[in-house]
C-alpha positions as MATLAB code, in Angstrom:
seq = 'XXXXXXXXXXXXXXXXXXXXXXXXXXXXXXXXXXXXXXXXXXXXXXXXXXXXXXXXXXXXXXXXXXXXXXXXXXXXXXXXXXXXXXXXXXXXXXXXXXXXXXXXXXXXXXXXXXXXXXXXXXXXXXXXXXXXXXXXXXXXXXXXXXXXXXXXXX';
ca = [
      -5.331   35.866  -18.801;
      -8.401   34.437  -20.532;
     -11.410   33.593  -18.436;
     -11.723   29.833  -17.955;
     -14.860   28.033  -19.122;
     -17.055   26.840  -16.279;
     -16.424   23.129  -16.970;
     -12.703   23.586  -17.770;
     -10.217   21.697  -15.664;
      -8.402   23.943  -13.158;
      -5.070   22.432  -14.285;
      -5.184   24.546  -17.477;
      -4.944   21.556  -19.815;
      -7.727   23.001  -21.951;
      -9.851   19.891  -21.422;
     -13.091   19.642  -19.437;
     -12.554   18.655  -15.797;
     -14.649   15.492  -16.278;
     -12.219   14.265  -18.969;
      -9.032   15.472  -17.295;
      -8.388   15.442  -13.546;
     -11.793   14.210  -12.310;
     -11.023   10.515  -13.035;
      -7.785   10.839  -11.042;
      -9.608   12.496   -8.158;
     -12.068    9.579   -8.276;
      -9.294    6.979   -7.878;
      -7.547    6.445  -11.229;
      -3.745    6.756  -11.283;
      -1.870    9.460  -13.182;
       0.066    8.231  -16.217;
       3.128   10.361  -15.439;
       4.525   12.943  -13.028;
       3.146   15.895  -15.002;
      -0.368   14.446  -14.912;
      -0.058   13.935  -11.161;
       1.201   17.490  -10.676;
      -1.695   18.886  -12.728;
      -4.189   16.766  -10.807;
      -2.768   17.925   -7.471;
      -3.103   21.561   -8.581;
      -6.729   20.821   -9.506;
      -7.218   19.136   -6.129;
      -5.993   22.291   -4.387;
      -8.416   24.310   -6.528;
     -11.268   21.942   -5.654;
     -10.167   21.675   -1.994;
      -9.910   17.883   -2.316;
      -7.844   17.086    0.773;
      -8.390   13.326    0.452;
      -6.748   13.263   -2.986;
      -3.857   15.437   -1.861;
      -3.207   13.058    1.055;
      -3.525    9.941   -1.118;
      -0.962   11.246   -3.612;
       1.714   12.128   -1.039;
       4.767    9.847   -1.173;
       5.477    7.977    2.073;
       8.759    9.931    2.378;
       6.970   13.323    2.325;
       7.364   15.251    5.588;
       3.600   15.257    6.182;
       3.570   11.447    6.062;
       6.611   10.813    8.252;
       6.529    9.628   11.842;
       3.077    9.276   13.330;
       1.298   11.260   10.624;
      -2.465   11.019   10.756;
      -4.648   11.645    7.703;
      -7.566   13.087    9.665;
      -5.330   15.608   11.447;
      -3.586   16.527    8.180;
      -6.913   17.036    6.406;
      -8.211   19.202    9.254;
      -5.077   21.395    9.091;
      -5.380   21.655    5.301;
      -9.047   22.596    5.408;
      -8.494   25.143    8.185;
      -5.625   26.732    6.238;
      -7.645   26.943    3.042;
     -10.606   28.467    4.878;
      -8.418   30.976    6.723;
      -6.674   32.188    3.573;
      -9.662   31.782    1.206;
      -7.404   30.934   -1.725;
      -8.565   30.620   -5.298;
      -6.280   28.860   -7.758;
      -6.419   30.884  -10.965;
      -3.678   29.629  -13.279;
      -1.064   26.994  -13.951;
       1.769   26.894  -16.460;
       4.059   23.908  -16.870;
       7.532   25.269  -17.565;
       9.528   22.050  -17.911;
       9.520   18.345  -17.089;
      12.249   15.755  -16.607;
      11.788   12.007  -16.978;
      12.626    9.757  -14.033;
      16.329    9.685  -13.180;
      18.321    6.597  -12.123;
      16.575    6.690   -8.709;
      13.158    6.860  -10.398;
      12.514   10.495   -9.456;
      10.765   12.638  -12.077;
      10.629   16.437  -11.894;
       8.111   19.060  -12.936;
       8.775   22.796  -12.913;
       5.653   24.960  -12.888;
       4.338   28.436  -12.174;
       1.030   28.783  -10.344;
      -1.183   31.812   -9.850;
      -3.197   32.051   -6.653;
      -5.697   34.671   -5.540;
      -5.713   35.272   -1.804;
      -7.661   38.018   -0.046;
      -8.352   39.698   -3.391;
      -4.723   39.754   -4.512;
      -3.249   37.532   -7.244;
       0.313   36.340   -6.804;
       2.520   33.799   -8.553;
       5.005   31.253   -7.327;
       7.144   28.649   -9.024;
       7.948   25.187   -7.753;
      10.303   22.427   -8.800;
       8.402   19.310   -7.726;
       9.762   15.785   -7.275;
       7.714   12.626   -7.900;
       8.273    8.872   -7.692;
       6.239    5.730   -8.226;
       4.816    4.078   -5.114;
       1.866    1.776   -4.454;
       1.078    1.510   -8.170;
       1.071    5.206   -8.995;
       2.977    8.466   -9.050;
       3.333   10.256   -5.707;
       4.523   13.737   -4.692;
       7.783   13.634   -2.723;
       8.589   17.308   -2.169;
       8.974   20.657   -3.876;
      11.253   23.661   -3.874;
       9.426   27.000   -4.066;
      11.163   29.795   -5.952;
      10.636   33.152   -7.579;
       8.822   32.697  -10.909;
      11.606   34.666  -12.633;
      14.025   31.801  -11.861;
      11.704   29.173  -13.329;
      13.046   28.894  -16.857;
      14.150   25.253  -17.109;
      15.056   22.341  -14.885;
      18.506   22.173  -16.466;
      19.271   25.783  -15.509;
      18.346   25.053  -11.884;
      20.810   22.157  -11.595;
];
């Protein structure tokens, strides 16, 4: 894997962070589900808990019941500190436009370095529009070998 330029966006778009995910992290809305997924990956890389919370769909498990943003952020930050993760790579495998319920899907493979060891995981993520922007509903984690296309997973 090529070494990323210092100002490159963590989402692996090839664009500088300032022209890619930074505007979304500052409050702009993603134009589609893929852009939101990339920006959430970048937010994990930058440890931006506020953005991750803001882009969760109201139906997400972490937002259900009496969910509290401050408690969620504290758990996130403690987990990141404990595991000292570094997000080192992202590859979009496939995307699917919103279905009849308005749910779009993004299949990706991410590489994460934790405690000096790099590992990969794949996720099929689900997104829907809410409050004027795309929001993350949920994801299904899988072995990267299975992540070939959304159609094959159906």
